[in-house]
CSV table of C-alpha atoms in Angstrom, one decimal:
chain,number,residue,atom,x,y,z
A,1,UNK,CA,38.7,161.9,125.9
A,2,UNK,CA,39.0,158.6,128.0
A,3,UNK,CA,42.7,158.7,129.1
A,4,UNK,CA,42.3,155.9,132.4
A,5,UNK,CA,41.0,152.2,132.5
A,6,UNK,CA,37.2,151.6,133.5
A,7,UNK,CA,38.2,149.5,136.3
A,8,UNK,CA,41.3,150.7,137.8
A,9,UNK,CA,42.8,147.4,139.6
A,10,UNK,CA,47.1,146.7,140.7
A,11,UNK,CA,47.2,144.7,137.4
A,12,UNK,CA,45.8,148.1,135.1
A,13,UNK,CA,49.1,149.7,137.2
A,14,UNK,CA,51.6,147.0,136.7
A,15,UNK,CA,50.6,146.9,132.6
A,16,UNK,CA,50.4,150.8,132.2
A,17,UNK,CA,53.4,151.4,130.9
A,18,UNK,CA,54.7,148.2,129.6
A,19,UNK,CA,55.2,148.8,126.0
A,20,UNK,CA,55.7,152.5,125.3
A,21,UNK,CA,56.9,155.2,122.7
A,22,UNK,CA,60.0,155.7,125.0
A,23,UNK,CA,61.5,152.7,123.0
A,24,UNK,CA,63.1,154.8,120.8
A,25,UNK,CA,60.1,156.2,119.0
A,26,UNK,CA,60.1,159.3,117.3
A,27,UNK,CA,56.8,159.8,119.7
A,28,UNK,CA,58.8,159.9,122.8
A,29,UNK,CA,59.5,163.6,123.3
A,30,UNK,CA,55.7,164.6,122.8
A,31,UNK,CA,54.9,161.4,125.3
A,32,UNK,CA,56.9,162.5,127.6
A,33,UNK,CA,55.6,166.0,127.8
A,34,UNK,CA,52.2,165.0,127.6
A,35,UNK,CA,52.4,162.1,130.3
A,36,UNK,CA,54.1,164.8,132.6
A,37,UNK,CA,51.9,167.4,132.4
A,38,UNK,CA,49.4,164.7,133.1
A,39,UNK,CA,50.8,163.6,136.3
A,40,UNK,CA,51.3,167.1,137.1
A,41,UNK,CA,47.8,168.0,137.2
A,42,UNK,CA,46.0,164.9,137.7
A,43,UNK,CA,43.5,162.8,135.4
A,44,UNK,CA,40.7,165.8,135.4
A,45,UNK,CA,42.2,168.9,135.4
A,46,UNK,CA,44.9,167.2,133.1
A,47,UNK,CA,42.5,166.2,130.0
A,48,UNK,CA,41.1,170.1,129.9
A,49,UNK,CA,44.8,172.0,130.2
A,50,UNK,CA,47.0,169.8,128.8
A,51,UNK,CA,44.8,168.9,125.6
A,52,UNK,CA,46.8,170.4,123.2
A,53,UNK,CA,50.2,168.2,124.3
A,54,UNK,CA,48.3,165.0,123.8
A,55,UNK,CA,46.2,165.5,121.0
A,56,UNK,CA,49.5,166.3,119.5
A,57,UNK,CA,51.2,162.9,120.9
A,58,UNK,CA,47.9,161.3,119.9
A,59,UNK,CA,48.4,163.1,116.2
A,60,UNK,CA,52.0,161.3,116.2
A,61,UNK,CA,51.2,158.1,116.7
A,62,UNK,CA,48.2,157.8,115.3
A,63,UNK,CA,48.7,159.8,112.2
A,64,UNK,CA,45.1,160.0,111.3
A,65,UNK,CA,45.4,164.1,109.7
A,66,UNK,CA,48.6,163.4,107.7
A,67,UNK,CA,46.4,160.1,106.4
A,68,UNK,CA,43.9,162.2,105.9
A,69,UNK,CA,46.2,165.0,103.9
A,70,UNK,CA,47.1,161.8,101.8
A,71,UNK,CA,43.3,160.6,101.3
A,72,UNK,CA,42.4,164.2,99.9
A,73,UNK,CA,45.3,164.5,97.7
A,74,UNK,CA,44.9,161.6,96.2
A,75,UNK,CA,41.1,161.8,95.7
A,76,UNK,CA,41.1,164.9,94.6
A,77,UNK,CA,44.1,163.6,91.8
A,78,UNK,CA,41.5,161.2,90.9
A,79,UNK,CA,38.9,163.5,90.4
A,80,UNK,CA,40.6,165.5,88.6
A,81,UNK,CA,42.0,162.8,85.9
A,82,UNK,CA,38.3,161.7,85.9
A,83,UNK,CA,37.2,164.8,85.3
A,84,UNK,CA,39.3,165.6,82.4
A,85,UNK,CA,41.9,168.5,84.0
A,86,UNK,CA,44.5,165.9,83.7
A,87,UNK,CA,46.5,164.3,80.8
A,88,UNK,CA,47.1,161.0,81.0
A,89,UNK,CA,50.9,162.0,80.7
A,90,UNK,CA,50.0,164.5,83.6
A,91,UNK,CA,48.2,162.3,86.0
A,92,UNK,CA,50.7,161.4,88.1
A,93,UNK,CA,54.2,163.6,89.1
A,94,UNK,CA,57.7,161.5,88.5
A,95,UNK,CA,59.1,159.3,90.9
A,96,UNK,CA,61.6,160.0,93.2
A,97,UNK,CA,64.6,158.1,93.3
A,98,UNK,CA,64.2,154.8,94.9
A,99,UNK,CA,67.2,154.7,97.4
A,100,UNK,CA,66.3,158.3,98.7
A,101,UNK,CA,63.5,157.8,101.6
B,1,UNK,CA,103.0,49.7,85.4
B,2,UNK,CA,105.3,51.5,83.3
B,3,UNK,CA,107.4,49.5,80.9
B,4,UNK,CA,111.5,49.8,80.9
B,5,UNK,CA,111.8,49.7,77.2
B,6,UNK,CA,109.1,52.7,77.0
B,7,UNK,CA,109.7,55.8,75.3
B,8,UNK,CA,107.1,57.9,77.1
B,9,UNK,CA,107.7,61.6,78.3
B,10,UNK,CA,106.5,61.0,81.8
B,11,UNK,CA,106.1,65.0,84.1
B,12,UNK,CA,109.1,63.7,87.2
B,13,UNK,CA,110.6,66.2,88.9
B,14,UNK,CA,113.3,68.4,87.9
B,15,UNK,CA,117.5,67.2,88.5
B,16,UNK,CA,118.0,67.0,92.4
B,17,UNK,CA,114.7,67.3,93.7
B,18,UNK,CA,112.9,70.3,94.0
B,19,UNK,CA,114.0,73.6,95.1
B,20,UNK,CA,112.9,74.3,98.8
B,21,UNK,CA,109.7,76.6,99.0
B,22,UNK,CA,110.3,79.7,100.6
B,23,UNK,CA,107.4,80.3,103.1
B,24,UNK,CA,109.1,83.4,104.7
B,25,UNK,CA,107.0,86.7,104.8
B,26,UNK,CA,107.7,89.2,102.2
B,27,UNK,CA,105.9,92.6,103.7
B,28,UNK,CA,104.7,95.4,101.7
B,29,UNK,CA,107.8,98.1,100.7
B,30,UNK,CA,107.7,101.2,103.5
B,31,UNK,CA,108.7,104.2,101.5
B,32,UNK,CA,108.5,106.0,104.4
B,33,UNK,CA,109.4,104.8,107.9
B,34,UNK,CA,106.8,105.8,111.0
B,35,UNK,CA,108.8,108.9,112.7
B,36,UNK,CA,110.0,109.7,109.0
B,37,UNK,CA,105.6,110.5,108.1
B,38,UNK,CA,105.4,112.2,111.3
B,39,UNK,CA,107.8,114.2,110.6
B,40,UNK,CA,107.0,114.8,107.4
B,41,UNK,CA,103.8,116.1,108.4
B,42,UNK,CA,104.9,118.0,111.3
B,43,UNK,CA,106.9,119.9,108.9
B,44,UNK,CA,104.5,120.5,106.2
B,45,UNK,CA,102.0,121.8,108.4
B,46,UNK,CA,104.5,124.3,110.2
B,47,UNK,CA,105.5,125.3,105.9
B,48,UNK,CA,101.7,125.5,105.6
B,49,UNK,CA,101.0,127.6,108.2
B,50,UNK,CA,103.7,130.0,107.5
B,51,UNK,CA,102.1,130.5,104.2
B,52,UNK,CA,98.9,130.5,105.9
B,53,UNK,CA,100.1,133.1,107.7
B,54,UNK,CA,101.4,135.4,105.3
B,55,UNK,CA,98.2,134.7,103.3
B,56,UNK,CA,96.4,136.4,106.6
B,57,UNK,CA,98.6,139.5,107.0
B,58,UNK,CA,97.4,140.8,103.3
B,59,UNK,CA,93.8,140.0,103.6
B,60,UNK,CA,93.8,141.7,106.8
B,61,UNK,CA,95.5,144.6,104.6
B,62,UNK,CA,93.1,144.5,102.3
B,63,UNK,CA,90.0,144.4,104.5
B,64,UNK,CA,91.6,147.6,106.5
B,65,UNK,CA,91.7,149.4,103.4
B,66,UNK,CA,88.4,148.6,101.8
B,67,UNK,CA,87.0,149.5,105.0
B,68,UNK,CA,89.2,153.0,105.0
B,69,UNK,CA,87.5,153.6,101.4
B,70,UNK,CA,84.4,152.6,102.7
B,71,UNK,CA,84.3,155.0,106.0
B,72,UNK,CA,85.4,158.1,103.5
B,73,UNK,CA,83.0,157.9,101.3
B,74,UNK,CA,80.1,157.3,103.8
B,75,UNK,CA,79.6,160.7,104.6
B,76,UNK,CA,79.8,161.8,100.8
B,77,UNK,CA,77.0,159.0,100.4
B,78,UNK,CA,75.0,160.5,103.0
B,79,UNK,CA,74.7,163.6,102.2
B,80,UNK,CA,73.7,162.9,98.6
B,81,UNK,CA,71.2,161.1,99.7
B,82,UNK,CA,69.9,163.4,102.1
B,83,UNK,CA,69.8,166.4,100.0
B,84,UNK,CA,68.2,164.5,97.5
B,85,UNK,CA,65.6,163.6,100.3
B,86,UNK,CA,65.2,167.4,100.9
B,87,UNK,CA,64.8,168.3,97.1
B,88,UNK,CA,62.2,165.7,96.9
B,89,UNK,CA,60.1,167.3,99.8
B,90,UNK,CA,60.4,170.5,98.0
B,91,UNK,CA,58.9,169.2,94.9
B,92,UNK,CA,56.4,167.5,97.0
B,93,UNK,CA,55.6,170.4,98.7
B,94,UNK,CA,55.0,172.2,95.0
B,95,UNK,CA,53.0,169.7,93.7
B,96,UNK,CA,50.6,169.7,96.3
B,97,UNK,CA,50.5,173.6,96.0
B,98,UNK,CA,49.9,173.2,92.0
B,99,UNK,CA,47.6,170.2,92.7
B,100,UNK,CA,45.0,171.4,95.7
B,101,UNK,CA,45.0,175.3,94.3
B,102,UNK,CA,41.1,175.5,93.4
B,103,UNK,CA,40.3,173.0,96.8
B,104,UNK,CA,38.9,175.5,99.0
B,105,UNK,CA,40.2,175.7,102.6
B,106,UNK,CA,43.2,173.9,101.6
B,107,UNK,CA,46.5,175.3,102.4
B,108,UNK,CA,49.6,173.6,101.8
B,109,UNK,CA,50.7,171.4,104.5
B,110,UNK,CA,47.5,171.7,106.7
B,111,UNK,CA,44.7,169.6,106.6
B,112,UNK,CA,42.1,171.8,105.3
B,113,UNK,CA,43.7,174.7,106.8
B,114,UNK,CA,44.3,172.7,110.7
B,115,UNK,CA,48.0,172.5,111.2
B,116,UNK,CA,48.9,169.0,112.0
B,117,UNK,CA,51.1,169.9,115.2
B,118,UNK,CA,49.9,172.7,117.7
B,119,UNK,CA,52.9,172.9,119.9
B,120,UNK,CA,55.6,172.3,117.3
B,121,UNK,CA,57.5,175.1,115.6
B,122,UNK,CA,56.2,175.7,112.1
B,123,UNK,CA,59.9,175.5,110.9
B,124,UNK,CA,60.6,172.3,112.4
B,125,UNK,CA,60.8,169.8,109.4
B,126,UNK,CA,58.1,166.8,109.7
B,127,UNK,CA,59.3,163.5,108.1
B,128,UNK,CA,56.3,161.8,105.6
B,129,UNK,CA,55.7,158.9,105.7
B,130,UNK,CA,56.7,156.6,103.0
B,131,UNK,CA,53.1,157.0,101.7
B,132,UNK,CA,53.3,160.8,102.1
B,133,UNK,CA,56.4,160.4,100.2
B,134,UNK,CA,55.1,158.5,97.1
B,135,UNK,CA,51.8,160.2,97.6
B,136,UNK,CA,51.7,161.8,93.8
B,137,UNK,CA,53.4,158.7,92.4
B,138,UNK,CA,51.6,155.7,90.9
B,139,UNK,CA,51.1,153.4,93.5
B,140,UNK,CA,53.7,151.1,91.9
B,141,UNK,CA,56.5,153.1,92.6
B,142,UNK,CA,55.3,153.1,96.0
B,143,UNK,CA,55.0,149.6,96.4
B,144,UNK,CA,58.4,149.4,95.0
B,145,UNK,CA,60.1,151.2,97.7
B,146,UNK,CA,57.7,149.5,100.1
B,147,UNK,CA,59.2,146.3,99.5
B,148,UNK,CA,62.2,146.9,100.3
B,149,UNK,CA,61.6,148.3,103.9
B,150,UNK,CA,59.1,144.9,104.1
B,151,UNK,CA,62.3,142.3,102.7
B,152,UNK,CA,65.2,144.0,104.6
């Protein structure tokens, strides 16, 4: 994965870090850990050993497999009420309570 | 011309001449005089203010004990709230198991059998998103909740 600018310049340096997850995110832990280990090891030893500590930030922010979780339940709900395996009573579970998220 | 032997009611002034016209000033009636409305309102506003006053002392009573009612039953309120969050999950969880059982390679709470976190504990609890949340819900009910966070 590309983790550093193309063009490395003093203005790529002064903007690295202006906006980050350390704002109070619930990112910041795995951010932190993962931009340590980074500066622990360097750029290109860094993106081979500590892969697993930012795809796992990335996975936080980003979100993309719990979206993807979502997509597939919800398809395959679909399918399934499509296909006939679902009432129409049954096609969708009851709601939770609205002042419980 | 009028003649002596006429009968004629002339208008001549009254016996003695008229009465002198008074041209003196007659100024409006003062009910109260100037240090007498100063000191009238000088003394209101100290009444007022002592009612004022006492006014104050119970409303800050009051607002001290709704907010005593308020802090003791915010725990209470709380935890409701968050065990009803956790039972939720729970039935979320079971109606993905009931809902993805003939998908193969799905396992519940993986994506197709990938954990979503490699160097987090597998009993640490994730928080959904509000669409992971109102995932096997109409999207209405969603949208519901969703307003909300958007208006507030």
């Amino acid at each position: 994965m590309s983790l550093s600018p193309s063009l490395k310049t003093p203005f790529t340096d002064f903007t690295g870090a202006v906006v980050s997850h350390q704002w109070g995110s619930r990112c910041r832990d795995m951010e932190l850990k993962a931009l340590d280990c980074l500066e622990a090891y360097g750029l290109t030893r860094g993106v081979t050993k500590c892969e697993d500590l930012i795809t796992d930030f990335q996975e936080c922010s980003l979100r993309v497999k719990e979206v993807s979780r979502y997509v597939a339940m919800r398809s395959e709900r679909e399918r399934q009420y499509h296909a006939g395996e679902r009432t129409k009573e049954n096609r969708y579970a009851p709601p939770p309570k609205p002042d419980s998220y | 011309m009028a003649t002596s032997a006429s009968a004629k009611k002339q208008d001549m002034p009254p016996e003695g001449g008229y009465k002198p016209i008074s041209y003196k000033r007659i100024p409006a009636k003062t009910y109260f005089s100037g240090w007498a409305l100063i000191g009238g309102y000088l003394g209101m506003t100290a009444a007022a203010g002592f009612l004022y006053y006492l006014n104050c002392k119970r409303l800050h009573r009051n607002e001290i004990e709704m907010r005593s009612g308020r802090f003791a039953i915010f725990p209470l309120l709380l935890a409701e709230r968050d065990r009803e969050y956790l039972k939720q999950l729970r039935r979320n969880r079971d109606e993905e198991a009931e809902l993805m059982k003939n998908v193969e390679g799905w396992e519940v709470g993986t994506y197709y059998g990938e954990p979503l976190y490699k160097t987090v504990d597998k009993d640490k609890l994730i928080d959904p998103m509000m669409q992971g949340y109102y995932v096997h819900t109409p999207w209405k009910e969603f949208n519901r909740r969703a307003f909300i966070r958007q208006w507030s």
